[in-house]
Short mmCIF file of C-alpha atoms in Angstrom, two decimals:
data_model
loop_
_atom_site.label_atom_id
_atom_site.label_comp_id
_atom_site.label_asym_id
_atom_site.label_seq_id
_atom_site.Cartn_x
_atom_site.Cartn_y
_atom_site.Cartn_z
CA MET A 74 184.94 103.85 -58.69
CA LYS A 75 186.95 101.27 -57.14
CA VAL A 76 188.33 98.47 -59.70
CA THR A 77 187.47 94.96 -58.01
CA THR A 78 189.24 91.89 -58.79
CA SER A 79 185.70 90.32 -60.18
CA ASN A 80 186.00 93.69 -62.54
CA LEU A 81 189.25 92.60 -63.73
CA LEU A 82 188.44 89.17 -64.16
CA ILE A 83 185.00 90.39 -66.57
CA ASP A 84 187.19 92.77 -68.41
CA LEU A 85 189.13 89.86 -69.30
CA VAL A 86 186.53 87.99 -70.21
CA THR A 87 184.81 90.73 -72.49
CA LYS A 88 187.98 91.36 -73.97
CA LYS A 89 187.88 95.06 -72.42
CA LYS A 90 191.18 94.65 -70.66
CA SER A 91 194.65 92.16 -71.76
CA THR A 92 196.36 90.05 -69.10
CA LEU A 93 199.48 92.51 -70.16
CA GLN A 94 197.74 95.52 -68.39
CA LEU A 95 197.21 93.96 -64.62
CA GLU A 96 200.00 95.30 -62.85
CA LYS A 97 202.07 92.94 -60.67
CA SER A 98 199.83 93.48 -57.52
CA GLU A 99 196.83 92.94 -58.86
CA TRP A 100 197.80 89.13 -60.10
CA CYS A 101 198.05 87.85 -56.40
CA ASP A 102 194.29 88.83 -55.62
CA VAL A 103 193.16 88.17 -59.80
CA VAL A 104 194.66 84.08 -59.44
CA ALA A 105 193.88 83.59 -55.80
CA LEU A 106 189.48 84.50 -57.17
CA SER A 107 190.04 82.89 -60.25
CA ARG A 108 191.15 79.83 -58.48
CA GLN A 109 188.01 79.47 -56.19
CA LEU A 110 185.78 80.33 -59.73
CA GLY A 111 187.90 77.81 -61.34
CA PHE A 112 188.87 80.36 -63.99
CA LEU A 113 192.91 79.85 -64.01
CA PRO A 114 192.43 77.53 -67.21
CA PHE A 115 190.35 80.48 -68.77
CA LEU A 116 193.30 82.81 -67.79
CA TYR A 117 196.03 80.50 -69.36
CA HIS A 118 194.47 80.30 -72.42
CA ILE A 119 193.85 84.25 -73.18
CA SER A 120 197.76 84.74 -72.33
CA LEU A 121 198.54 82.16 -75.07
CA GLU A 122 196.27 84.04 -77.50
CA GLU A 123 197.68 87.50 -76.69
CA ASN A 124 201.24 86.05 -76.49
CA THR A 125 201.34 87.29 -72.86
CA PHE A 126 202.48 84.08 -71.00
CA SER A 127 205.62 84.79 -71.50
CA LEU A 128 205.78 87.73 -69.89
CA MET A 129 204.17 86.93 -66.77
CA PRO A 130 205.13 87.08 -63.17
CA LYS A 131 207.04 83.54 -63.07
CA SER A 132 204.72 82.74 -60.18
CA VAL A 133 201.86 83.34 -61.97
CA ALA A 134 202.32 81.90 -65.01
CA SER A 135 203.63 78.57 -62.88
CA GLN A 136 199.92 78.05 -61.25
CA LEU A 137 198.30 78.83 -64.64
CA LYS A 138 200.15 76.18 -66.67
CA SER A 139 199.39 74.09 -63.68
CA ALA A 140 195.74 74.81 -63.76
CA TYR A 141 196.06 74.19 -67.36
CA TYR A 142 197.28 70.18 -67.09
CA GLU A 143 194.91 69.63 -64.12
CA LEU A 144 192.10 70.50 -66.54
CA LEU A 145 193.77 67.99 -69.17
CA LYS A 146 193.95 65.38 -66.36
CA GLN A 147 190.05 66.02 -65.55
CA HIS A 148 189.01 65.98 -69.25
CA ASP A 149 191.34 62.59 -69.69
CA SER A 150 189.86 61.24 -66.94
CA ILE A 151 186.15 62.04 -67.93
CA ASN A 152 186.17 60.78 -71.31
CA TRP A 153 188.08 57.95 -70.16
CA HIS A 154 185.24 57.03 -67.78
CA LEU A 155 182.45 58.00 -70.36
CA ALA A 156 184.36 55.54 -73.21
CA GLN A 157 184.16 52.47 -70.05
CA LEU A 158 180.24 53.37 -69.60
CA ARG A 159 179.78 53.30 -72.98
CA LYS A 160 181.18 49.67 -73.64
CA ASN A 161 179.55 48.47 -70.59
CA ASN A 162 176.30 49.49 -71.55
CA PRO A 163 173.60 46.55 -71.44
CA SER A 164 170.54 47.67 -71.51
CA SER A 165 171.36 50.08 -74.16
CA LEU A 166 170.27 52.90 -72.02
CA LYS A 167 169.91 56.15 -74.01
CA ILE A 168 172.12 58.99 -71.82
CA THR A 169 172.40 62.30 -72.13
CA LEU A 170 175.17 64.46 -70.93
CA LEU A 171 174.70 67.54 -69.14
CA LYS A 172 176.81 70.30 -67.99
CA GLY A 173 180.54 70.38 -68.08
CA ALA A 174 180.38 66.72 -69.62
CA ALA A 175 178.70 68.10 -72.63
CA TYR A 176 180.30 71.42 -73.50
CA ILE A 177 183.64 68.43 -73.65
CA ALA A 178 181.41 66.57 -75.65
CA ALA A 179 180.46 68.84 -78.09
CA GLY A 180 183.26 70.55 -78.54
CA LYS A 181 182.14 73.99 -76.83
CA ARG A 182 184.41 76.80 -76.49
CA ASN A 183 184.12 77.13 -72.44
CA ALA A 184 184.69 73.27 -72.24
CA ALA A 185 188.67 74.45 -72.95
CA TYR A 186 188.15 76.79 -69.63
CA ARG A 187 186.44 74.29 -67.35
CA LEU A 188 187.62 72.51 -64.41
CA LEU A 189 184.81 69.70 -63.49
CA SER A 190 184.19 67.94 -60.45
CA ASP A 191 181.72 65.28 -61.55
CA ILE A 192 179.95 63.88 -64.76
CA ASP A 193 176.03 65.00 -65.11
CA LEU A 194 174.06 62.34 -66.76
CA LEU A 195 170.67 62.43 -67.92
CA VAL A 196 168.18 59.43 -68.25
CA GLU A 197 164.32 59.40 -68.34
CA ARG A 198 162.71 58.50 -64.75
CA LYS A 199 161.54 55.33 -66.07
CA PHE A 200 164.60 54.05 -67.00
CA LEU A 201 166.52 55.00 -63.59
CA ASN A 202 166.58 51.82 -62.06
CA ASP A 203 168.14 50.00 -65.29
CA ALA A 204 170.92 53.22 -65.16
CA GLU A 205 171.68 53.04 -61.53
CA PHE A 206 172.40 49.06 -62.21
CA TRP A 207 174.59 49.98 -64.96
CA LEU A 208 176.61 52.10 -63.25
CA PHE A 209 176.74 49.95 -60.28
CA ILE A 210 178.56 47.40 -62.47
CA ASN A 211 180.90 49.90 -63.84
CA GLY A 212 182.19 50.44 -60.09
CA PHE A 213 180.04 53.25 -58.80
CA ALA A 214 178.45 53.26 -55.86
CA VAL A 215 175.85 55.95 -54.07
CA SER A 216 177.97 57.69 -51.65
CA VAL A 217 174.87 58.82 -49.19
CA SER A 218 174.66 56.53 -46.78
CA ASP A 219 172.16 58.35 -44.23
CA GLU A 220 168.79 56.98 -45.09
CA TYR A 221 166.83 60.29 -44.91
CA ASP A 222 169.07 62.24 -47.44
CA ASP A 223 168.44 59.00 -49.87
CA TYR A 224 164.81 59.02 -49.28
CA TYR A 225 164.75 62.73 -49.96
CA TYR A 226 167.09 62.50 -53.40
CA ARG A 227 164.81 60.10 -54.66
CA GLN A 228 161.41 61.41 -53.73
CA TRP A 229 162.30 65.39 -54.03
CA MET A 230 165.00 65.70 -56.35
CA HIS A 231 165.92 65.52 -59.92
CA GLU A 232 168.70 63.50 -59.26
CA LEU A 233 169.74 60.68 -57.20
CA PRO A 234 172.61 60.85 -54.65
CA PRO A 235 175.72 61.15 -56.05
CA PHE A 236 177.14 58.23 -57.15
CA VAL A 237 181.43 57.75 -56.34
CA ASN A 238 184.04 55.17 -58.47
CA SER A 239 185.39 52.84 -56.02
CA LYS A 240 189.03 53.11 -57.71
CA SER A 241 189.24 56.77 -59.07
CA GLY A 242 186.75 58.19 -57.13
CA LEU A 243 185.34 60.32 -59.83
CA ILE A 244 181.59 61.81 -59.07
CA VAL A 245 178.70 60.79 -61.42
CA ASP A 246 175.34 62.97 -60.75
CA LEU A 247 172.69 61.24 -62.37
CA HIS A 248 169.56 63.47 -63.58
CA HIS A 249 165.87 61.76 -64.41
CA ASN A 250 165.27 65.85 -65.17
CA LEU A 251 166.52 69.86 -64.78
CA LEU A 252 164.24 70.71 -61.93
CA PRO A 253 163.33 68.57 -58.79
CA ILE A 254 159.68 66.61 -58.86
CA SER A 255 158.60 69.31 -56.03
CA SER A 256 158.83 72.15 -58.37
CA LYS A 257 156.33 73.73 -60.16
CA ARG A 258 158.41 74.10 -62.99
CA HIS A 259 159.04 70.34 -63.33
CA ILE A 260 159.31 69.35 -66.84
CA ASN A 261 159.29 66.66 -68.83
CA ALA A 262 163.03 65.18 -69.50
CA SER A 263 162.07 63.61 -72.76
CA LEU A 264 161.95 67.28 -74.22
CA ILE A 265 165.46 67.40 -73.71
CA VAL A 266 166.42 63.68 -74.62
CA ASP A 267 164.22 63.91 -77.88
CA SER A 268 165.75 67.39 -79.19
CA GLY A 269 169.59 66.37 -78.45
CA THR A 270 172.09 65.16 -80.86
CA GLU A 271 173.21 61.26 -80.73
CA LEU A 272 176.99 61.64 -81.26
CA GLU A 273 177.41 57.99 -80.61
CA GLU A 274 174.79 55.37 -80.32
CA HIS A 275 172.58 55.59 -77.28
CA TYR A 276 174.65 58.99 -75.97
CA ILE A 277 173.69 62.14 -76.43
CA VAL A 278 174.23 65.89 -76.02
CA PRO A 279 171.18 68.56 -75.69
CA SER A 280 170.75 70.99 -78.20
CA ASP A 281 172.64 74.23 -78.27
CA GLU A 282 169.58 75.75 -76.83
CA ASP A 283 168.93 73.29 -74.34
CA LEU A 284 172.67 73.48 -73.28
CA ILE A 285 171.99 77.70 -72.76
CA ILE A 286 168.47 77.07 -70.69
CA HIS A 287 170.22 74.57 -68.75
CA SER A 288 172.84 76.49 -67.48
CA ALA A 289 170.73 79.63 -67.10
CA VAL A 290 168.28 77.22 -64.68
CA HIS A 291 171.40 75.93 -62.92
CA LEU A 292 172.41 79.80 -62.10
CA ILE A 293 169.41 80.78 -61.36
CA GLN A 294 167.99 77.82 -59.35
CA ASP A 295 171.55 76.66 -57.71
CA SER A 296 172.02 77.18 -54.03
CA VAL A 297 175.62 77.91 -54.26
CA PHE A 298 177.18 80.86 -54.99
CA ASP A 299 180.56 80.90 -54.80
CA ARG A 300 181.11 80.01 -58.64
CA SER A 301 178.23 82.67 -59.87
CA LEU A 302 180.71 84.50 -62.14
CA ARG A 303 181.78 81.11 -63.82
CA ASP A 304 178.30 80.18 -64.59
CA LEU A 305 176.74 83.28 -65.72
CA CYS A 306 180.62 83.46 -68.31
CA ASP A 307 179.30 79.72 -69.72
CA GLN A 308 176.34 80.84 -70.65
CA TYR A 309 177.86 83.80 -72.54
CA TRP A 310 180.30 82.38 -74.28
CA LEU A 311 177.82 79.79 -75.38
CA LEU A 312 175.00 82.42 -76.20
CA THR A 313 177.97 84.24 -78.13
CA ASP A 314 179.10 81.61 -80.34
CA TYR A 315 175.11 80.54 -80.99
CA ILE A 316 174.33 84.14 -81.77
CA GLU A 317 177.51 83.73 -84.45
CA GLN A 318 176.03 80.84 -85.84
CA ASN A 319 172.47 81.41 -85.58
CA ILE A 320 172.64 85.01 -86.08
CA THR A 321 169.61 85.78 -83.89
CA SER A 322 168.34 83.96 -80.43
CA ALA A 323 164.92 83.70 -81.72
CA GLN A 324 164.69 79.86 -81.53
CA LEU A 325 166.67 79.85 -78.22
CA ILE A 326 163.84 81.94 -76.84
CA ASP A 327 160.90 80.16 -78.26
CA ARG A 328 162.16 76.93 -76.84
CA ALA A 329 162.68 78.56 -73.49
CA ILE A 330 159.23 79.55 -73.37
CA LYS A 331 158.11 75.97 -74.27
CA LEU A 332 160.07 74.39 -71.93
CA ALA A 333 158.49 77.33 -68.80
CA LEU A 334 161.83 78.11 -68.21
CA GLY A 335 161.83 81.20 -70.06
CA THR A 336 161.57 83.18 -66.50
CA ASP A 337 165.11 81.85 -66.01
CA LEU A 338 166.57 82.59 -69.39
CA ALA A 339 165.38 86.07 -69.12
CA LYS A 340 166.94 86.94 -65.94
CA SER A 341 170.24 85.17 -67.73
CA PHE A 342 169.71 87.63 -70.25
CA SER A 343 169.56 90.66 -67.89
CA LEU A 344 172.22 89.91 -65.59
CA MET A 345 174.44 89.42 -68.62
CA SER A 346 173.57 92.63 -69.89
CA GLU A 347 174.37 94.67 -66.77
CA VAL A 348 177.28 92.76 -65.72
CA LEU A 349 179.40 91.55 -68.87
CA ASN A 350 177.66 94.47 -70.75
CA LEU A 351 175.86 92.20 -72.99
CA PRO A 352 174.05 94.58 -75.68
CA LEU A 353 170.79 93.12 -76.10
CA THR A 354 168.73 93.63 -79.16
CA ASP A 355 165.29 94.52 -79.42
CA GLU A 356 163.60 91.30 -78.96
CA GLU A 357 165.51 90.10 -76.31
CA SER A 358 164.79 92.89 -74.62
CA ASP A 359 161.14 92.64 -74.70
CA PHE A 360 161.56 89.36 -73.81
CA VAL A 361 163.21 90.35 -70.58
CA LYS A 362 160.82 92.83 -69.75
CA GLN A 363 157.45 90.83 -70.56
CA SER A 364 159.14 87.74 -68.20
CA LEU A 365 160.02 89.79 -65.67
CA ARG A 366 157.32 92.77 -65.57
CA ARG A 367 155.12 90.78 -63.22
CA LYS A 368 158.23 89.72 -61.00
CA ARG A 369 158.15 92.42 -57.85
CA LEU A 370 160.99 90.92 -56.33
CA TRP A 371 163.31 90.35 -59.15
CA VAL A 372 164.62 94.12 -58.29
CA LEU A 373 166.03 92.96 -54.76
CA GLU A 374 166.99 89.41 -56.40
CA LYS A 375 168.61 90.98 -59.24
CA ARG A 376 170.71 93.01 -56.59
CA CYS A 377 171.53 90.03 -54.81
CA TYR A 378 173.10 88.37 -57.84
CA ILE A 379 175.20 91.28 -58.93
CA ILE A 380 176.70 91.50 -55.19
CA MET A 381 177.70 87.42 -55.71
CA LEU A 382 179.04 87.92 -59.30
CA HIS A 383 181.55 90.70 -57.99
CA GLN A 384 182.24 89.00 -54.85
CA PRO A 385 186.02 88.61 -53.50
CA VAL A 386 187.17 85.74 -52.37
CA LYS A 387 185.01 84.11 -50.23
CA SER A 388 187.23 84.66 -46.87
CA GLU A 389 187.00 88.05 -47.80
CA TRP A 390 183.01 87.60 -47.73
CA ARG A 391 181.89 91.06 -46.04
CA VAL A 392 178.23 91.23 -44.20
CA LYS A 393 176.47 92.19 -47.52
CA HIS A 394 177.87 89.02 -49.04
CA HIS A 395 176.59 86.57 -46.64
CA VAL A 396 173.16 88.59 -46.80
CA ALA A 397 172.75 88.18 -50.79
CA SER A 398 173.77 84.25 -50.64
CA LEU A 399 171.34 83.87 -47.62
CA TYR A 400 168.45 85.16 -49.85
CA LEU A 401 169.25 83.42 -53.14
CA PHE A 402 169.64 80.33 -51.07
CA VAL A 403 166.06 80.41 -49.67
CA LYS A 404 164.84 81.97 -52.84
CA SER A 405 166.00 78.77 -54.86
CA HIS A 406 164.75 76.26 -52.61
CA LEU A 407 161.34 77.74 -52.41
CA ILE A 408 161.42 77.82 -56.15
CA LYS A 409 162.29 73.62 -55.87
CA MET A 410 160.10 73.14 -53.12
CA PRO A 411 156.48 73.91 -51.38
CA VAL A 412 156.69 75.70 -48.09
CA LYS A 413 155.46 73.38 -46.00
CA LEU A 414 158.04 70.74 -47.69
CA LEU A 415 160.94 72.97 -47.17
CA ILE A 416 160.28 73.76 -43.41
CA LYS A 417 159.71 69.69 -43.27
CA HIS A 418 162.74 69.75 -44.80
CA ALA A 419 165.11 72.33 -43.08
CA GLY A 420 163.51 70.88 -39.69
CA MET A 421 164.77 67.41 -40.41
CA LYS A 422 168.25 68.87 -41.40
CA SER A 423 168.37 70.69 -38.16
CA TYR A 424 167.32 67.84 -35.98
CA LYS A 425 170.09 65.66 -37.65
CA ARG A 426 172.81 68.18 -37.45
CA ILE A 427 172.14 68.80 -33.52
CA ILE A 428 171.76 64.90 -33.06
CA GLY A 429 175.29 64.68 -34.78
CA LEU A 430 176.83 67.51 -32.72
CA PHE A 431 175.75 65.44 -29.57
CA LYS A 432 177.03 62.24 -30.97
CA LYS A 433 180.56 63.83 -31.77
CA GLN A 434 180.93 65.54 -28.34
CA GLU A 435 180.22 62.06 -26.54
CA LYS A 436 182.64 60.79 -28.39
CA GLY A 437 185.23 63.27 -27.29
CA SER A 438 184.08 62.87 -24.18
#
């Protein structure tokens, strides 16, 4: 079987291969795909752990080191902004950190590997107006100027339109739930907030179980797939650390079922087993079988995920990657909203895109 670039990265993640074993001819592809996936800081760290950094081609070493310094700069910026937001919190809002910001605050292993493009925050829906004002007085403004897009976010989604800092350009995604309001699996955000750990006054990090579950939800229900492998590896690192601490995943499985998100976690378990060769316990295997036995399309869906998890750089996508991506894109939107709403939204976006093209042509003529 042909060894693909994604296979090489997977072998590095699961420690089946050392960076020292990579041929010089393989490094170019590995670096290119790692840049797309956000994996360069991971390669830097494992090369230090294996004492192979000085043995790498100089061009590769310089790119890995540059990515590491970019990560440090990003994390410093995020920590500084969070500190400022904490200072200027006039209404004593309870703010829950999500995804990358939560990994950094909680000191998770995968935080050291993770480049971030934004900060994800969660507040309960009833505090959204206070939270929006709080971001405004801290120099953040909504980046969406289109009335329909603004309405779409506020009426149907699980987050407000992105907020952008006027000076630094940092983006904040303000969530009021893990899932869109229009989703059948919409949950009460207070369940996440109340189970979290307060690191500082009014600043909360979700429980370890909820961090893993949210990561699974993000992978399974996301509509962008050019970094799917990184998202799956996030769960893999979080889960392996969780098992080391708790011995069993029983509490994690119970929590996912309680939140009605067991299907997402089961799919994630299945993908980690298939792609990352994660050995599942009997309890985990039974959980996966029971959760997915009635999901008739899971076989096709899983195949599409595996194609995207083994993807090359985006410029080298073949027909199967575009087809798999389209299938998963439509599937993710059907989870997020009813068919009628999806058709209405797709029609409106298509109409706006066509009008935009006409206006662009008129300006050019």
